[in-house]
Rosetta silent file (secondary structure, phi, psi, omega in degrees, C-alpha in Angstrom):
SEQUENCE: LQQIEMGATKKTKARKNELWAELQDAVAKYEKCLFVNTDNVTSKQICIMRRMLREIDAKMIMGKNTHMKAAIADLQLEPDPKQDDYEERKANWKPRPHLTLISNQLVGNTGLIFTNGDLSQIKEILDTEVRAAPAKVGAIAPKEVVVPPGPTGMDPKQTGFFQALNIATKIVKAQIEITNPVTDIQEGDKISQSQAALLDRLKICPFEYKMAIKKFLEGGKIVDAKVLEISSEDILATFNGCAANHT
SCORE:     score description
SCORE:     0.000 S_00000001
   1 L     0.000  -41.564  177.304  110.579   72.698  106.246 S_00000001
   2 H   -58.496  -43.182  179.604  111.897   71.619  102.853 S_00000001
   3 H   -67.313  -37.185  173.395  108.302   70.553  101.878 S_00000001
   4 H   -58.408  -44.481  176.453  106.924   73.873  102.989 S_00000001
   5 H   -60.630  -43.857 -178.680  109.479   75.683  100.789 S_00000001
   6 H   -64.327  -40.344  179.116  108.688   73.411   97.855 S_00000001
   7 H   -61.595  -42.993  179.475  105.000   74.117   98.354 S_00000001
   8 H   -61.864  -48.312  179.315  105.608   77.829   98.432 S_00000001
   9 H   -53.101  -46.352 -178.006  107.811   77.593   95.310 S_00000001
  10 H   -69.136  -32.552 -176.264  105.029   75.668   93.381 S_00000001
  11 H   -69.897  -42.717  179.647  102.397   78.188   94.541 S_00000001
  12 H   -66.506  -41.581  179.191  104.584   81.186   93.314 S_00000001
  13 H   -64.564  -43.716  179.844  105.210   79.446   89.976 S_00000001
  14 H   -59.844  -43.160  177.424  101.500   78.734   89.519 S_00000001
  15 H   -62.502  -36.631  178.038  100.694   82.337   90.195 S_00000001
  16 H   -62.082  -44.600 -177.704  103.300   83.526   87.733 S_00000001
  17 H   -68.522  -37.601  179.223  101.863   81.257   85.094 S_00000001
  18 H   -64.746  -49.341 -177.926   98.303   82.452   85.942 S_00000001
  19 H   -58.873  -47.564 -177.698   99.413   86.126   85.683 S_00000001
  20 H   -58.681  -47.579 -177.623  101.179   85.431   82.365 S_00000001
  21 H   -65.504  -43.509 -177.024   98.033   83.855   80.872 S_00000001
  22 H   -61.982  -46.488 -176.263   95.721   86.650   82.338 S_00000001
  23 H   -64.128  -47.789 -178.285   97.932   89.398   80.878 S_00000001
  24 H   -66.861  -34.687  176.627   98.112   87.820   77.338 S_00000001
  25 H   -66.592  -41.577 -175.627   94.376   87.196   77.380 S_00000001
  26 H   -67.537  -50.113 -177.737   93.652   90.779   78.422 S_00000001
  27 H   -65.542  -23.755  175.507   95.825   92.526   75.750 S_00000001
  28 H   -79.693  -36.980 -166.999   94.149   90.337   73.100 S_00000001
  29 H   -86.123  -38.638 -175.012   90.560   90.928   74.429 S_00000001
  30 L  -106.710  148.639 -175.431   90.615   94.672   75.371 S_00000001
  31 L   -99.710  -15.876 -178.103   91.351   97.658   73.275 S_00000001
  32 E  -118.421  149.207  177.209   91.921  100.243   76.057 S_00000001
  33 E  -147.931  128.965  175.874   94.406  100.167   78.946 S_00000001
  34 E  -104.769  139.763  178.455   94.889  102.530   81.829 S_00000001
  35 E  -105.004  115.615 -172.147   98.256  102.784   83.607 S_00000001
  36 E  -117.742  144.325  179.586   97.877  103.428   87.330 S_00000001
  37 E   -85.981  122.306 -172.749  100.180  104.383   90.134 S_00000001
  38 L  -108.405   13.962  175.261   99.774  101.852   92.924 S_00000001
  39 L   -56.093  129.564  173.162  102.076  103.588   95.561 S_00000001
  40 L    63.827    8.191  177.541  100.741  103.323   99.057 S_00000001
  41 L   -87.708  131.846 -175.009   97.485  101.622   97.958 S_00000001
  42 L   -85.254  161.799  178.580   96.564   98.832  100.304 S_00000001
  43 H   -58.990  -36.373 -178.389   95.566   95.251   99.392 S_00000001
  44 H   -62.875  -48.382 -178.911   92.120   95.883  100.814 S_00000001
  45 H   -56.767  -46.464 -175.744   91.599   98.889   98.498 S_00000001
  46 H   -65.797  -44.743 -178.641   92.831   96.760   95.481 S_00000001
  47 H   -57.527  -47.236  178.258   90.531   93.929   96.383 S_00000001
  48 H   -61.578  -45.385 -176.570   87.405   96.173   96.483 S_00000001
  49 H   -66.443  -38.697  178.824   88.329   97.841   93.195 S_00000001
  50 H   -55.679  -48.770 -176.650   88.997   94.554   91.499 S_00000001
  51 H   -63.383  -42.999 -179.214   85.415   93.429   92.352 S_00000001
  52 H   -66.791  -36.436  177.780   83.881   96.603   91.192 S_00000001
  53 H   -66.097  -35.740 -178.686   85.818   96.569   87.908 S_00000001
  54 H   -61.858  -35.779 -177.251   84.760   93.042   87.182 S_00000001
  55 H   -64.912  -23.879  174.354   81.130   94.215   87.367 S_00000001
  56 L  -103.946   17.057  179.110   81.717   96.555   84.394 S_00000001
  57 L    57.887   49.691  170.191   83.780   93.949   82.435 S_00000001
  58 L  -120.334  153.564 -175.353   87.116   95.628   83.212 S_00000001
  59 E  -135.172  124.961  171.145   90.219   93.724   84.433 S_00000001
  60 E   -94.107  128.018 -177.057   92.960   94.896   86.771 S_00000001
  61 E  -131.330  126.973  178.822   96.317   93.210   86.412 S_00000001
  62 L  -138.435  142.352 -178.235   99.337   93.799   88.602 S_00000001
  63 L  -175.847 -175.216  178.601  102.695   92.021   88.895 S_00000001
  64 L   -73.459  143.478 -171.995  106.338   92.476   88.582 S_00000001
  65 H   -58.794  -40.206 -176.947  107.261   94.638   85.625 S_00000001
  66 H   -61.691  -41.549 -177.371  109.934   92.227   84.304 S_00000001
  67 H   -64.528  -44.392 -179.743  107.324   89.327   84.356 S_00000001
  68 H   -63.548  -44.548 -178.860  104.672   91.464   82.573 S_00000001
  69 H   -56.575  -49.524 -175.598  107.179   92.665   80.064 S_00000001
  70 H   -56.868  -51.886 -176.639  108.203   89.079   79.331 S_00000001
  71 H   -58.177  -43.262 -178.685  104.545   88.011   78.772 S_00000001
  72 H   -67.362  -44.139  175.156  104.009   90.898   76.410 S_00000001
  73 H   -55.816  -39.463 -178.338  107.259   90.196   74.529 S_00000001
  74 H   -61.385  -38.306 -173.598  106.148   86.539   74.151 S_00000001
  75 H   -72.655  -28.901 -173.114  102.932   87.690   72.361 S_00000001
  76 H   -80.870  -19.354  177.785  104.955   89.871   69.960 S_00000001
  77 L   -70.495  130.618  178.055  107.218   87.059   68.778 S_00000001
  78 L   -66.211  136.697 -176.342  106.277   85.741   65.435 S_00000001
  79 L   -57.591  141.127 -178.204  105.520   81.968   65.661 S_00000001
  80 L  -105.543  125.860 -179.516  108.511   79.713   64.950 S_00000001
  81 L   -52.231  -26.405 -176.615  107.861   76.481   63.000 S_00000001
  82 L   -77.757  -10.957  177.850  110.315   74.713   65.480 S_00000001
  83 L   -73.521  149.556  178.023  107.964   75.374   68.434 S_00000001
  84 L   -67.585  -28.889  179.942  105.758   72.587   69.531 S_00000001
  85 L  -103.275   30.168 -179.630  102.657   74.802   69.552 S_00000001
  86 H   -52.409  -49.461 -176.363  103.415   76.437   66.229 S_00000001
  87 H   -65.899  -34.297  177.719  100.115   75.732   64.595 S_00000001
  88 H   -73.216  -39.597  176.464   98.140   77.126   67.536 S_00000001
  89 H   -61.979  -41.232 -173.260  100.386   80.220   67.760 S_00000001
  90 H   -65.656  -38.103 -178.623  100.177   80.829   64.012 S_00000001
  91 H   -65.003  -29.109 -177.851   96.351   80.697   64.165 S_00000001
  92 H  -103.187  -15.614 -171.500   96.172   83.365   66.904 S_00000001
  93 L   -81.181  144.410  172.056   99.158   85.521   66.129 S_00000001
  94 L  -157.904  150.484  178.012   98.940   88.963   64.565 S_00000001
  95 L   -59.015  130.154  179.133  101.037   92.042   64.698 S_00000001
  96 L  -128.438   77.512 -175.024  100.199   94.157   67.728 S_00000001
  97 L   -61.098  -24.478 -176.400  102.366   97.363   67.698 S_00000001
  98 H   -67.385  -20.345 -177.677  100.418   98.858   70.601 S_00000001
  99 H   -65.339  -24.706  177.995  101.934   96.151   72.932 S_00000001
 100 H   -73.224  -32.375  174.150  105.277   97.997   72.880 S_00000001
 101 H   -63.005  -40.516  178.807  103.476  101.062   74.206 S_00000001
 102 H   -63.968  -48.935 -176.143  102.079   99.093   77.011 S_00000001
 103 H   -61.288  -38.796 -179.768  105.373   97.530   77.886 S_00000001
 104 H   -62.600  -25.066 -178.261  107.128  100.974   77.851 S_00000001
 105 L   -85.908   -1.542 -179.247  104.786  102.212   80.560 S_00000001
 106 L   -86.150   77.807  177.085  105.684   99.446   82.977 S_00000001
 107 L  -131.706  134.526 -178.611  107.973  101.533   85.221 S_00000001
 108 L    70.813 -153.666  178.460  107.909  101.705   88.953 S_00000001
 109 L   -82.573   80.539 -175.509  104.717  100.674   90.851 S_00000001
 110 E  -119.014  130.508  174.092  102.408  100.526   87.807 S_00000001
 111 E  -109.307  162.075  174.882   99.276   98.483   87.491 S_00000001
 112 E  -112.782  133.315  176.570   97.154   97.801   84.419 S_00000001
 113 E  -119.905  120.337  177.014   93.376   98.191   84.001 S_00000001
 114 E  -105.259  147.345  178.224   91.989   96.897   80.759 S_00000001
 115 E  -161.975  162.977  162.786   88.532   97.711   79.325 S_00000001
 116 L  -119.373   12.241 -177.132   86.548   98.224   76.225 S_00000001
 117 L  -102.817 -154.095 -176.890   84.121  100.478   77.996 S_00000001
 118 L   -78.237  120.755 -179.512   83.933  104.068   79.284 S_00000001
 119 H   -67.342  -23.722  179.509   87.179  105.229   80.883 S_00000001
 120 H   -69.783  -24.116  179.569   85.330  107.656   83.107 S_00000001
 121 H   -74.657  -30.691  177.458   83.578  104.761   84.775 S_00000001
 122 H   -64.724  -44.171 -176.902   87.010  103.258   85.678 S_00000001
 123 H   -61.734  -37.277 -178.028   88.089  106.659   87.117 S_00000001
 124 H   -63.858  -45.978  179.982   84.879  106.899   89.154 S_00000001
 125 H   -63.314  -43.187 -177.021   85.657  103.467   90.743 S_00000001
 126 H   -69.481  -31.424  178.438   89.260  104.336   91.577 S_00000001
 127 H   -73.535  -12.294  177.426   88.112  107.608   93.151 S_00000001
 128 H   -81.985  -24.060 -179.391   85.826  105.791   95.558 S_00000001
 129 L  -101.124   85.763 -175.934   88.756  104.073   97.250 S_00000001
 130 L  -123.712  133.537  177.590   90.557  106.836   99.042 S_00000001
 131 E  -125.166  140.948  178.311   92.246  106.456  102.444 S_00000001
 132 E   -72.554  147.126 -178.791   93.507  109.215  104.787 S_00000001
 133 E  -140.514  143.052  178.259   97.262  108.949  105.520 S_00000001
 134 L   -76.349  167.207  170.285   99.523  110.692  108.081 S_00000001
 135 L   -74.714  120.612  179.022  102.739  112.589  107.219 S_00000001
 136 L  -107.362  131.916  179.005  105.621  110.165  107.384 S_00000001
 137 L   -53.120  129.946  177.898  109.156  111.269  108.140 S_00000001
 138 L    90.548  -10.793  179.594  111.287  111.151  104.992 S_00000001
 139 L   -83.293  157.014  179.004  108.373  110.893  102.578 S_00000001
 140 E   -92.007  124.911 -175.329  107.899  113.396   99.786 S_00000001
 141 L   -72.111  124.706  179.899  104.779  115.619  100.357 S_00000001
 142 L   -76.602  -14.794 -178.781  102.336  115.357   97.472 S_00000001
 143 L  -155.521  167.724  175.783  100.734  118.670   98.368 S_00000001
 144 L   -70.104  146.362  179.225  101.010  121.742  100.592 S_00000001
 145 E  -125.326  119.828 -176.083   99.779  121.276  104.170 S_00000001
 146 E  -114.502  125.608  170.744   98.359  124.286  106.054 S_00000001
 147 E   -83.738  112.234 -172.036   97.454  123.981  109.776 S_00000001
 148 L   -69.832  151.343  175.718   94.326  126.057  110.389 S_00000001
 149 L   -72.395  159.322 -177.585   94.100  128.459  113.427 S_00000001
 150 E   135.121 -177.996 -178.702   92.012  127.367  116.319 S_00000001
 151 E   -63.423  142.026 -176.774   91.947  125.074  119.333 S_00000001
 152 L  -107.841   -8.122 -173.987   94.453  122.325  119.450 S_00000001
 153 L    73.906    5.471 -176.237   92.985  120.215  122.375 S_00000001
 154 L  -102.945  148.099 -173.682   96.422  120.426  124.040 S_00000001
 155 L   -84.408  163.744 -174.815   96.935  121.782  127.546 S_00000001
 156 H   -55.681  -27.482 -177.419   99.076  124.966  128.347 S_00000001
 157 H   -60.294  -17.722 -174.768  101.931  122.750  129.616 S_00000001
 158 H  -100.901   17.537  177.114  102.723  121.890  125.985 S_00000001
 159 H   -57.520  -39.113 -179.561  103.252  125.482  124.863 S_00000001
 160 H   -53.399  -35.845  177.333  106.981  124.956  124.593 S_00000001
 161 H   -57.338  -45.297  179.502  106.422  122.535  121.725 S_00000001
 162 H   -71.201  -41.968  178.319  104.840  125.323  119.585 S_00000001
 163 H   -58.580  -44.215  179.949  107.424  127.882  120.654 S_00000001
 164 H   -61.531  -19.613 -179.171  110.197  125.617  119.417 S_00000001
 165 L  -106.371   12.721  179.614  108.508  125.578  115.966 S_00000001
 166 L    55.727   39.893  178.246  107.879  129.342  116.067 S_00000001
 167 L  -107.588  124.174 -173.858  104.148  128.994  115.972 S_00000001
 168 L   -73.349  132.660 -179.598  102.193  131.752  117.615 S_00000001
 169 E  -140.428  168.770  173.931   99.627  130.585  120.176 S_00000001
 170 E  -147.389  157.240  178.718   97.370  131.741  123.015 S_00000001
 171 E   -95.440  123.463  178.662   95.675  130.015  125.875 S_00000001
 172 E  -134.085  124.708  176.961   91.864  129.974  125.619 S_00000001
 173 L    51.240   47.107  174.381   89.673  128.073  128.040 S_00000001
 174 L    63.178   26.685  169.602   92.624  126.112  129.433 S_00000001
 175 E  -147.147  161.461 -174.921   93.944  124.879  126.040 S_00000001
 176 E   -84.360  137.048  173.164   96.365  126.051  123.438 S_00000001
 177 E  -122.492  138.921  175.101   94.968  127.713  120.309 S_00000001
 178 E   -83.079  128.822 -170.030   96.963  128.469  117.153 S_00000001
 179 L   -88.328  -27.328 -179.540   96.442  132.161  116.281 S_00000001
 180 L  -137.242  156.939  176.226   97.254  132.181  112.505 S_00000001
 181 L   -54.106  141.543 -176.136   97.324  129.660  109.662 S_00000001
 182 E  -129.449  119.751  177.378  100.669  127.801  109.599 S_00000001
 183 E   -80.257  107.714 -178.054  102.145  126.319  106.359 S_00000001
 184 E   -88.314  -33.085 -173.454  103.714  123.211  107.873 S_00000001
 185 E  -142.981  130.761  172.135  104.711  121.464  104.722 S_00000001
 186 L   -88.229  148.875  171.231  105.309  122.648  101.095 S_00000001
 187 L   -53.047  125.169  178.795  104.483  120.500   98.069 S_00000001
 188 L    94.163  -10.483  177.611  107.564  118.447   97.213 S_00000001
 189 L   -66.036  145.220  167.569  109.138  118.761  100.698 S_00000001
 190 E   -83.623  113.102 -173.662  110.905  115.812  102.256 S_00000001
 191 L   -56.778  122.826 -177.098  108.910  115.573  105.466 S_00000001
 192 L   -90.597  170.580 -177.694  110.926  116.287  108.533 S_00000001
 193 H   -65.601  -42.197  179.695  110.544  114.898  112.037 S_00000001
 194 H   -66.780  -37.805  179.164  109.198  118.294  113.383 S_00000001
 195 H   -65.690  -47.029 -177.430  106.689  118.631  110.558 S_00000001
 196 H   -68.704  -40.676 -178.624  105.429  115.123  111.002 S_00000001
 197 H   -64.433  -40.556  176.699  105.319  115.594  114.891 S_00000001
 198 H   -53.950  -53.334 -179.523  103.164  118.700  114.552 S_00000001
 199 H   -60.719  -46.045 -179.210  100.549  117.022  112.475 S_00000001
 200 H   -64.223  -36.430  174.742  100.577  113.916  114.686 S_00000001
 201 H   -66.414  -33.877 -177.743   99.948  115.827  117.838 S_00000001
 202 L   -87.364    0.532  179.523   97.088  117.713  116.178 S_00000001
 203 L    60.110   40.903  175.151   95.701  114.414  114.920 S_00000001
 204 L  -100.822  121.643  169.856   95.871  115.605  111.330 S_00000001
 205 L  -108.159   93.364 -163.815   96.078  113.166  108.497 S_00000001
 206 L   -77.766  -20.412 -174.564   96.848  115.580  105.655 S_00000001
 207 E  -107.845  169.678  175.704   97.283  113.215  102.720 S_00000001
 208 E  -139.491  141.498  178.373   95.158  110.722  100.920 S_00000001
 209 E  -113.392  129.731  173.715   96.197  107.624   98.944 S_00000001
 210 L  -149.088  174.867 -177.683   94.291  106.214   96.049 S_00000001
 211 L   -89.862  109.424 -176.351   95.119  104.490   92.774 S_00000001
 212 E   -94.387  137.642  177.997   95.845  107.443   90.389 S_00000001
 213 E   -79.702  128.382  178.305   95.633  107.123   86.623 S_00000001
 214 E   -94.893  -48.977 -178.311   98.993  108.311   85.065 S_00000001
 215 E  -151.016  167.619  174.380   98.256  107.632   81.341 S_00000001
 216 E  -142.760  155.536  176.862   95.947  105.547   79.147 S_00000001
 217 E  -108.968  123.522 -176.456   96.103  103.789   75.871 S_00000001
 218 E  -151.827  130.817 -179.226   93.224  104.349   73.428 S_00000001
 219 L    60.524   35.727  177.705   93.189  104.077   69.670 S_00000001
 220 L    69.624   17.006 -178.958   96.764  102.886   69.687 S_00000001
 221 E  -130.360  150.411  174.596   98.008  106.053   71.248 S_00000001
 222 E   -90.168  130.038 -178.206   99.176  106.968   74.767 S_00000001
 223 E  -123.166  143.465  178.747   97.194  109.830   76.281 S_00000001
 224 E   -66.157  140.070 -177.612   97.742  111.917   79.458 S_00000001
 225 H   -65.818  -17.809  175.748   95.300  111.146   82.283 S_00000001
 226 H   -55.425  -30.832  177.010   94.455  114.885   82.541 S_00000001
 227 H   -55.144  -34.173  177.976   92.136  114.397   79.668 S_00000001
 228 H   -68.670  -18.366  178.468   89.877  112.343   81.874 S_00000001
 229 H   -75.700  -19.305 -174.250   89.448  115.418   84.144 S_00000001
 230 L   -80.413  119.468 -175.278   87.709  117.331   81.435 S_00000001
 231 L   -95.193  165.925  176.521   83.883  116.992   81.847 S_00000001
 232 H   -62.069  -31.309  178.133   81.157  117.467   79.332 S_00000001
 233 H   -65.262  -38.168  178.351   80.272  120.708   81.138 S_00000001
 234 H   -62.656  -42.491  179.683   83.805  121.959   80.545 S_00000001
 235 H   -63.932  -46.912 -177.427   83.571  121.179   76.806 S_00000001
 236 H   -65.422  -40.769  177.830   80.142  122.892   76.560 S_00000001
 237 H   -62.767  -43.362  178.013   81.440  125.956   78.398 S_00000001
 238 H   -64.348  -48.149  178.456   84.441  126.216   76.094 S_00000001
 239 H   -56.684  -49.016  176.832   82.239  125.760   73.079 S_00000001
 240 H   -58.435  -39.702 -179.022   79.781  128.472   74.264 S_00000001
 241 H   -68.694  -37.034  178.560   82.706  130.799   74.960 S_00000001
 242 H   -68.277  -38.211 -179.238   84.120  130.287   71.526 S_00000001
 243 H   -65.762  -42.476  177.579   80.696  130.859   69.975 S_00000001
 244 H   -63.250  -38.275  179.148   80.280  134.017   71.930 S_00000001
 245 H   -71.986  -31.781  179.308   83.628  135.423   70.881 S_00000001
 246 H   -70.121  -36.222  177.849   82.817  134.577   67.310 S_00000001
 247 L   -75.929    0.000    0.000   79.642  136.469   67.300 S_00000001
């Protein structure tokens, strides 16, 4: 057992050293960095996206915030002549004020994606890996959930369930139908047992989980991710509108 624990400890330490080197190499090599929310994203999704990102020379790095911040802080330290690797550090060291901006974004479940390419390509890759997710009791709803009217697939014996929730129903062809749209969950709600139970019985997975871009670093500045939602068509439409108003 002790040998197994020692082996696991060595493996963990090796992985930490590998992550440390990967991060330091990435911040030196790449000029752009996207900060992504990794909440509820599965390891399978991450694995697929990593592979796709490598194909466009982009790199995804994730780890404990404290460890990544320490690796960044180490790069920011000006070389000390007392260090054994002083000459090597001195040859490679230069001021990198943008590293502080990266470090400040490492809050919560945040991953980093580095690139020198087109940020819209990164977004396209992240948007391909989306998974449907059920409503979980106690979770905060990311959006409003409306149950549409229509057949439920449930038999008339279960009418009491809907009555308890004050949902109007009728019996059509030996099954329960909901007569009007029902707003089951409001955006920002803490999902209750009854809300989750309704969606579960109707086999509705109302939410989706994907790796969402929160902000990105470009040109030494932090930019809100909403900028990436603006398409060339939007810009052209705005330009044409301004031109028409001007004339």
